[in-house]
Amino acid sequence: DDSSVSKAYEAVTKAAKETRSLRLAALSVEVRSAKVGHFEKVLQAIDSMIQVLKEEDAADIAKRDQCKEEYTSIESTVKDLSWKIEKNDAKIAKLTQLIQLRTEQKAQTIQEIAEVEAHMEAITAQRTADNEAFLKTKEEDQQAIDLLMSAREALSRYYKKNKIDMGKIQGSVKGALLQEPVFDVSAEQAPDADFSDKGHRKGEAKDIVSILTMIIEDLNDEIKNGMKDEEAAQLEYEGMMAAATKLKNELIAKKVSLEQAIAQRDAERTEEIEIKEANQEDLADEISYKKSITPDCDWILRAFEKRAAARTSEMNGLVGAKEFLAGKQEALLETDKKSSKTFDDNALSKVKFLGLRR
């Protein structure tokens, strides 16, 4: 009868209205137009739709679980990358401070090297000037000695040539200058007017030669003392230069060490910056990926329960319609079976119509 079809139609229609399902609405039309005894196509359509609903439910569950997993994974990755970037920034800042400190130390060391070099130049210039003054003084003293010796030799040669004995030469120029002259007569007595011979001034000549000798000796002593002073000054200069050279070499080694430290720290900072940039790129990728899946994931997470409830309603309507139609179909099949048992295909030939004879 049509009551089963009506009940199936009402079940599908009710589910379609509750869920606002267009596919159930379309199916309800198909159910209503189904003829009694010909429900196979409608039942197949219902089974197909039930299968679709099951597949949709499984797909929604898989999508929901995937989105939850992705969100959890993204959140964990973002936290990890953010932490790494913070560590990158801290290490970069520390390396930058170290580089700045070593750069300042290098600049100070370069200044100290310049000061040592300036000191070395200054003491070298002073040593050169002192040496030149020594050589000049020595040369002047030597020239004076040569001149005095020439004069002494000339004077001595004159008296020797004329066989005038001057006696012993005074051994000290100071003693000769301080000695009082000895007079044979009174100092106030006027000298005789007699002319003297060539040796009458041999005493004066003797004093001159003694003075020349003493001056020569003093000049020689001055040269010797100057040489000693020059030697001491040279040794002192060499010691100062050795100490300055050692200090300069130490400062140069320090400068090289600082340059190596700066280069190493700079390389470490460059590497850390590259690591940070890679982490930032990964973080940007994670954020971009989350942004790309957010519309779909947020939608499925918000609509999941509603969609599941709607599918349940659709499923109930379909199952109800199927039960009505399947029950009617089974009843019809039973009736057909009974009819097929009493039906005689040859009965028509045995029927004798009234008024007909052979």
PDB file of N, CA, C and O in Angstrom, residues 236-281:
ATOM      1  N   GLU A 236     123.425  52.481  28.068  1.00  0.00           N
ATOM      2  CA  GLU A 236     122.118  52.821  28.615  1.00  0.00           C
ATOM      3  C   GLU A 236     121.069  52.908  27.503  1.00  0.00           C
ATOM      4  O   GLU A 236     119.946  52.407  27.650  1.00  0.00           O
ATOM      5  N   TYR A 237     121.452  53.490  26.409  1.00  0.00           N
ATOM      6  CA  TYR A 237     120.548  53.605  25.252  1.00  0.00           C
ATOM      7  C   TYR A 237     120.177  52.226  24.722  1.00  0.00           C
ATOM      8  O   TYR A 237     118.998  51.949  24.442  1.00  0.00           O
ATOM      9  N   GLU A 238     121.182  51.372  24.595  1.00  0.00           N
ATOM     10  CA  GLU A 238     120.913  50.031  24.089  1.00  0.00           C
ATOM     11  C   GLU A 238     119.989  49.259  25.029  1.00  0.00           C
ATOM     12  O   GLU A 238     119.117  48.497  24.589  1.00  0.00           O
ATOM     13  N   GLY A 239     120.179  49.449  26.345  1.00  0.00           N
ATOM     14  CA  GLY A 239     119.284  48.808  27.304  1.00  0.00           C
ATOM     15  C   GLY A 239     117.866  49.320  27.180  1.00  0.00           C
ATOM     16  O   GLY A 239     116.902  48.540  27.218  1.00  0.00           O
ATOM     17  N   MET A 240     117.734  50.636  27.045  1.00  0.00           N
ATOM     18  CA  MET A 240     116.407  51.229  26.885  1.00  0.00           C
ATOM     19  C   MET A 240     115.758  50.759  25.593  1.00  0.00           C
ATOM     20  O   MET A 240     114.559  50.456  25.550  1.00  0.00           O
ATOM     21  N   MET A 241     116.560  50.677  24.537  1.00  0.00           N
ATOM     22  CA  MET A 241     116.022  50.213  23.246  1.00  0.00           C
ATOM     23  C   MET A 241     115.615  48.749  23.310  1.00  0.00           C
ATOM     24  O   MET A 241     114.598  48.352  22.748  1.00  0.00           O
ATOM     25  N   ALA A 242     116.420  47.939  24.029  1.00  0.00           N
ATOM     26  CA  ALA A 242     116.077  46.512  24.167  1.00  0.00           C
ATOM     27  C   ALA A 242     114.756  46.350  24.915  1.00  0.00           C
ATOM     28  O   ALA A 242     113.888  45.556  24.525  1.00  0.00           O
ATOM     29  N   ALA A 243     114.611  47.115  26.018  1.00  0.00           N
ATOM     30  CA  ALA A 243     113.366  47.043  26.786  1.00  0.00           C
ATOM     31  C   ALA A 243     112.189  47.529  25.954  1.00  0.00           C
ATOM     32  O   ALA A 243     111.108  46.938  25.971  1.00  0.00           O
ATOM     33  N   ALA A 244     112.395  48.622  25.208  1.00  0.00           N
ATOM     34  CA  ALA A 244     111.326  49.165  24.376  1.00  0.00           C
ATOM     35  C   ALA A 244     110.968  48.195  23.250  1.00  0.00           C
ATOM     36  O   ALA A 244     109.792  48.011  22.921  1.00  0.00           O
ATOM     37  N   THR A 245     111.988  47.573  22.671  1.00  0.00           N
ATOM     38  CA  THR A 245     111.741  46.598  21.595  1.00  0.00           C
ATOM     39  C   THR A 245     110.966  45.395  22.117  1.00  0.00           C
ATOM     40  O   THR A 245     110.044  44.903  21.456  1.00  0.00           O
ATOM     41  N   LYS A 246     111.343  44.934  23.311  1.00  0.00           N
ATOM     42  CA  LYS A 246     110.622  43.811  23.920  1.00  0.00           C
ATOM     43  C   LYS A 246     109.171  44.178  24.162  1.00  0.00           C
ATOM     44  O   LYS A 246     108.252  43.402  23.848  1.00  0.00           O
ATOM     45  N   LEU A 247     108.976  45.372  24.732  1.00  0.00           N
ATOM     46  CA  LEU A 247     107.601  45.822  24.997  1.00  0.00           C
ATOM     47  C   LEU A 247     106.821  45.968  23.694  1.00  0.00           C
ATOM     48  O   LEU A 247     105.645  45.571  23.611  1.00  0.00           O
ATOM     49  N   LYS A 248     107.467  46.502  22.685  1.00  0.00           N
ATOM     50  CA  LYS A 248     106.796  46.678  21.386  1.00  0.00           C
ATOM     51  C   LYS A 248     106.394  45.321  20.804  1.00  0.00           C
ATOM     52  O   LYS A 248     105.274  45.160  20.298  1.00  0.00           O
ATOM     53  N   ASN A 249     107.310  44.348  20.875  1.00  0.00           N
ATOM     54  CA  ASN A 249     107.006  43.008  20.349  1.00  0.00           C
ATOM     55  C   ASN A 249     105.847  42.373  21.122  1.00  0.00           C
ATOM     56  O   ASN A 249     104.986  41.707  20.536  1.00  0.00           O
ATOM     57  N   GLU A 250     105.837  42.577  22.441  1.00  0.00           N
ATOM     58  CA  GLU A 250     104.738  42.047  23.245  1.00  0.00           C
ATOM     59  C   GLU A 250     103.418  42.706  22.865  1.00  0.00           C
ATOM     60  O   GLU A 250     102.383  42.037  22.777  1.00  0.00           O
ATOM     61  N   LEU A 251     103.465  44.003  22.642  1.00  0.00           N
ATOM     62  CA  LEU A 251     102.248  44.713  22.244  1.00  0.00           C
ATOM     63  C   LEU A 251     101.784  44.283  20.854  1.00  0.00           C
ATOM     64  O   LEU A 251     100.579  44.154  20.606  1.00  0.00           O
ATOM     65  N   ILE A 252     102.740  44.057  19.960  1.00  0.00           N
ATOM     66  CA  ILE A 252     102.380  43.590  18.613  1.00  0.00           C
ATOM     67  C   ILE A 252     101.736  42.203  18.696  1.00  0.00           C
ATOM     68  O   ILE A 252     100.736  41.921  18.022  1.00  0.00           O
ATOM     69  N   ALA A 253     102.329  41.324  19.543  1.00  0.00           N
ATOM     70  CA  ALA A 253     101.748  39.986  19.727  1.00  0.00           C
ATOM     71  C   ALA A 253     100.342  40.094  20.328  1.00  0.00           C
ATOM     72  O   ALA A 253      99.428  39.356  19.934  1.00  0.00           O
ATOM     73  N   LYS A 254     100.184  41.010  21.266  1.00  0.00           N
ATOM     74  CA  LYS A 254      98.862  41.232  21.862  1.00  0.00           C
ATOM     75  C   LYS A 254      97.879  41.710  20.810  1.00  0.00           C
ATOM     76  O   LYS A 254      96.728  41.266  20.767  1.00  0.00           O
ATOM     77  N   LYS A 255      98.323  42.612  19.950  1.00  0.00           N
ATOM     78  CA  LYS A 255      97.469  43.141  18.885  1.00  0.00           C
ATOM     79  C   LYS A 255      97.047  42.017  17.940  1.00  0.00           C
ATOM     80  O   LYS A 255      95.874  41.922  17.555  1.00  0.00           O
ATOM     81  N   VAL A 256      97.999  41.157  17.568  1.00  0.00           N
ATOM     82  CA  VAL A 256      97.679  40.029  16.687  1.00  0.00           C
ATOM     83  C   VAL A 256      96.678  39.091  17.358  1.00  0.00           C
ATOM     84  O   VAL A 256      95.721  38.622  16.732  1.00  0.00           O
ATOM     85  N   SER A 257      96.893  38.836  18.653  1.00  0.00           N
ATOM     86  CA  SER A 257      95.977  37.966  19.398  1.00  0.00           C
ATOM     87  C   SER A 257      94.575  38.566  19.455  1.00  0.00           C
ATOM     88  O   SER A 257      93.575  37.854  19.283  1.00  0.00           O
ATOM     89  N   LEU A 258      94.510  39.870  19.666  1.00  0.00           N
ATOM     90  CA  LEU A 258      93.211  40.546  19.702  1.00  0.00           C
ATOM     91  C   LEU A 258      92.537  40.493  18.337  1.00  0.00           C
ATOM     92  O   LEU A 258      91.313  40.290  18.243  1.00  0.00           O
ATOM     93  N   GLU A 259      93.318  40.667  17.277  1.00  0.00           N
ATOM     94  CA  GLU A 259      92.753  40.594  15.921  1.00  0.00           C
ATOM     95  C   GLU A 259      92.191  39.202  15.652  1.00  0.00           C
ATOM     96  O   GLU A 259      91.125  39.060  15.047  1.00  0.00           O
ATOM     97  N   GLN A 260      92.929  38.176  16.094  1.00  0.00           N
ATOM     98  CA  GLN A 260      92.441  36.802  15.913  1.00  0.00           C
ATOM     99  C   GLN A 260      91.165  36.571  16.713  1.00  0.00           C
ATOM    100  O   GLN A 260      90.220  35.929  16.228  1.00  0.00           O
ATOM    101  N   ALA A 261      91.140  37.099  17.945  1.00  0.00           N
ATOM    102  CA  ALA A 261      89.947  36.949  18.781  1.00  0.00           C
ATOM    103  C   ALA A 261      88.757  37.666  18.151  1.00  0.00           C
ATOM    104  O   ALA A 261      87.631  37.135  18.135  1.00  0.00           O
ATOM    105  N   ILE A 262      89.002  38.854  17.622  1.00  0.00           N
ATOM    106  CA  ILE A 262      87.933  39.616  16.969  1.00  0.00           C
ATOM    107  C   ILE A 262      87.417  38.862  15.752  1.00  0.00           C
ATOM    108  O   ILE A 262      86.202  38.754  15.535  1.00  0.00           O
ATOM    109  N   ALA A 263      88.349  38.330  14.961  1.00  0.00           N
ATOM    110  CA  ALA A 263      87.950  37.583  13.759  1.00  0.00           C
ATOM    111  C   ALA A 263      87.141  36.344  14.130  1.00  0.00           C
ATOM    112  O   ALA A 263      86.129  36.031  13.493  1.00  0.00           O
ATOM    113  N   GLN A 264      87.587  35.634  15.179  1.00  0.00           N
ATOM    114  CA  GLN A 264      86.874  34.438  15.601  1.00  0.00           C
ATOM    115  C   GLN A 264      85.471  34.783  16.112  1.00  0.00           C
ATOM    116  O   GLN A 264      84.482  34.132  15.740  1.00  0.00           O
ATOM    117  N   ARG A 265      85.394  35.803  16.971  1.00  0.00           N
ATOM    118  CA  ARG A 265      84.085  36.213  17.498  1.00  0.00           C
ATOM    119  C   ARG A 265      83.183  36.730  16.384  1.00  0.00           C
ATOM    120  O   ARG A 265      81.975  36.488  16.391  1.00  0.00           O
ATOM    121  N   ASP A 266      83.771  37.423  15.431  1.00  0.00           N
ATOM    122  CA  ASP A 266      82.977  37.938  14.323  1.00  0.00           C
ATOM    123  C   ASP A 266      82.432  36.787  13.479  1.00  0.00           C
ATOM    124  O   ASP A 266      81.277  36.829  13.031  1.00  0.00           O
ATOM    125  N   ALA A 267      83.259  35.761  13.284  1.00  0.00           N
ATOM    126  CA  ALA A 267      82.801  34.581  12.531  1.00  0.00           C
ATOM    127  C   ALA A 267      81.684  33.872  13.292  1.00  0.00           C
ATOM    128  O   ALA A 267      80.691  33.434  12.696  1.00  0.00           O
ATOM    129  N   GLU A 268      81.846  33.771  14.624  1.00  0.00           N
ATOM    130  CA  GLU A 268      80.810  33.139  15.438  1.00  0.00           C
ATOM    131  C   GLU A 268      79.515  33.953  15.376  1.00  0.00           C
ATOM    132  O   GLU A 268      78.422  33.385  15.297  1.00  0.00           O
ATOM    133  N   ARG A 269      79.651  35.273  15.410  1.00  0.00           N
ATOM    134  CA  ARG A 269      78.451  36.117  15.340  1.00  0.00           C
ATOM    135  C   ARG A 269      77.777  35.979  13.981  1.00  0.00           C
ATOM    136  O   ARG A 269      76.536  35.895  13.898  1.00  0.00           O
ATOM    137  N   THR A 270      78.576  35.943  12.915  1.00  0.00           N
ATOM    138  CA  THR A 270      78.004  35.771  11.572  1.00  0.00           C
ATOM    139  C   THR A 270      77.260  34.441  11.474  1.00  0.00           C
ATOM    140  O   THR A 270      76.147  34.380  10.932  1.00  0.00           O
ATOM    141  N   GLU A 271      77.866  33.394  12.018  1.00  0.00           N
ATOM    142  CA  GLU A 271      77.214  32.078  12.005  1.00  0.00           C
ATOM    143  C   GLU A 271      75.920  32.106  12.813  1.00  0.00           C
ATOM    144  O   GLU A 271      74.906  31.539  12.390  1.00  0.00           O
ATOM    145  N   GLU A 272      75.971  32.778  13.963  1.00  0.00           N
ATOM    146  CA  GLU A 272      74.782  32.849  14.817  1.00  0.00           C
ATOM    147  C   GLU A 272      73.677  33.659  14.134  1.00  0.00           C
ATOM    148  O   GLU A 272      72.489  33.332  14.259  1.00  0.00           O
ATOM    149  N   ILE A 273      74.075  34.715  13.422  1.00  0.00           N
ATOM    150  CA  ILE A 273      73.087  35.509  12.678  1.00  0.00           C
ATOM    151  C   ILE A 273      72.428  34.654  11.597  1.00  0.00           C
ATOM    152  O   ILE A 273      71.212  34.720  11.378  1.00  0.00           O
ATOM    153  N   GLU A 274      73.231  33.833  10.921  1.00  0.00           N
ATOM    154  CA  GLU A 274      72.687  32.951   9.887  1.00  0.00           C
ATOM    155  C   GLU A 274      71.723  31.932  10.499  1.00  0.00           C
ATOM    156  O   GLU A 274      70.668  31.624   9.923  1.00  0.00           O
ATOM    157  N   ILE A 275      72.099  31.396  11.672  1.00  0.00           N
ATOM    158  CA  ILE A 275      71.216  30.450  12.357  1.00  0.00           C
ATOM    159  C   ILE A 275      69.917  31.143  12.745  1.00  0.00           C
ATOM    160  O   ILE A 275      68.816  30.580  12.600  1.00  0.00           O
ATOM    161  N   LYS A 276      70.041  32.368  13.248  1.00  0.00           N
ATOM    162  CA  LYS A 276      68.855  33.126  13.633  1.00  0.00           C
ATOM    163  C   LYS A 276      67.957  33.371  12.419  1.00  0.00           C
ATOM    164  O   LYS A 276      66.730  33.216  12.502  1.00  0.00           O
ATOM    165  N   GLU A 277      68.564  33.756  11.300  1.00  0.00           N
ATOM    166  CA  GLU A 277      67.779  34.008  10.092  1.00  0.00           C
ATOM    167  C   GLU A 277      67.071  32.736   9.634  1.00  0.00           C
ATOM    168  O   GLU A 277      65.911  32.793   9.190  1.00  0.00           O
ATOM    169  N   ALA A 278      67.759  31.599   9.757  1.00  0.00           N
ATOM    170  CA  ALA A 278      67.123  30.320   9.388  1.00  0.00           C
ATOM    171  C   ALA A 278      65.947  30.026  10.317  1.00  0.00           C
ATOM    172  O   ALA A 278      64.881  29.584   9.867  1.00  0.00           O
ATOM    173  N   ASN A 279      66.143  30.286  11.608  1.00  0.00           N
ATOM    174  CA  ASN A 279      65.053  30.086  12.566  1.00  0.00           C
ATOM    175  C   ASN A 279      63.888  31.032  12.284  1.00  0.00           C
ATOM    176  O   ASN A 279      62.716  30.642  12.400  1.00  0.00           O
ATOM    177  N   GLN A 280      64.212  32.258  11.921  1.00  0.00           N
ATOM    178  CA  GLN A 280      63.157  33.222  11.588  1.00  0.00           C
ATOM    179  C   GLN A 280      62.391  32.795  10.342  1.00  0.00           C
ATOM    180  O   GLN A 280      61.166  32.950  10.275  1.00  0.00           O
ATOM    181  N   GLU A 281      63.114  32.256   9.365  1.00  0.00           N
ATOM    182  CA  GLU A 281      62.448  31.754   8.157  1.00  0.00           C
ATOM    183  C   GLU A 281      61.532  30.578   8.495  1.00  0.00           C
ATOM    184  O   GLU A 281      60.400  30.498   8.003  1.00  0.00           O
TER     185      GLU A 281
END
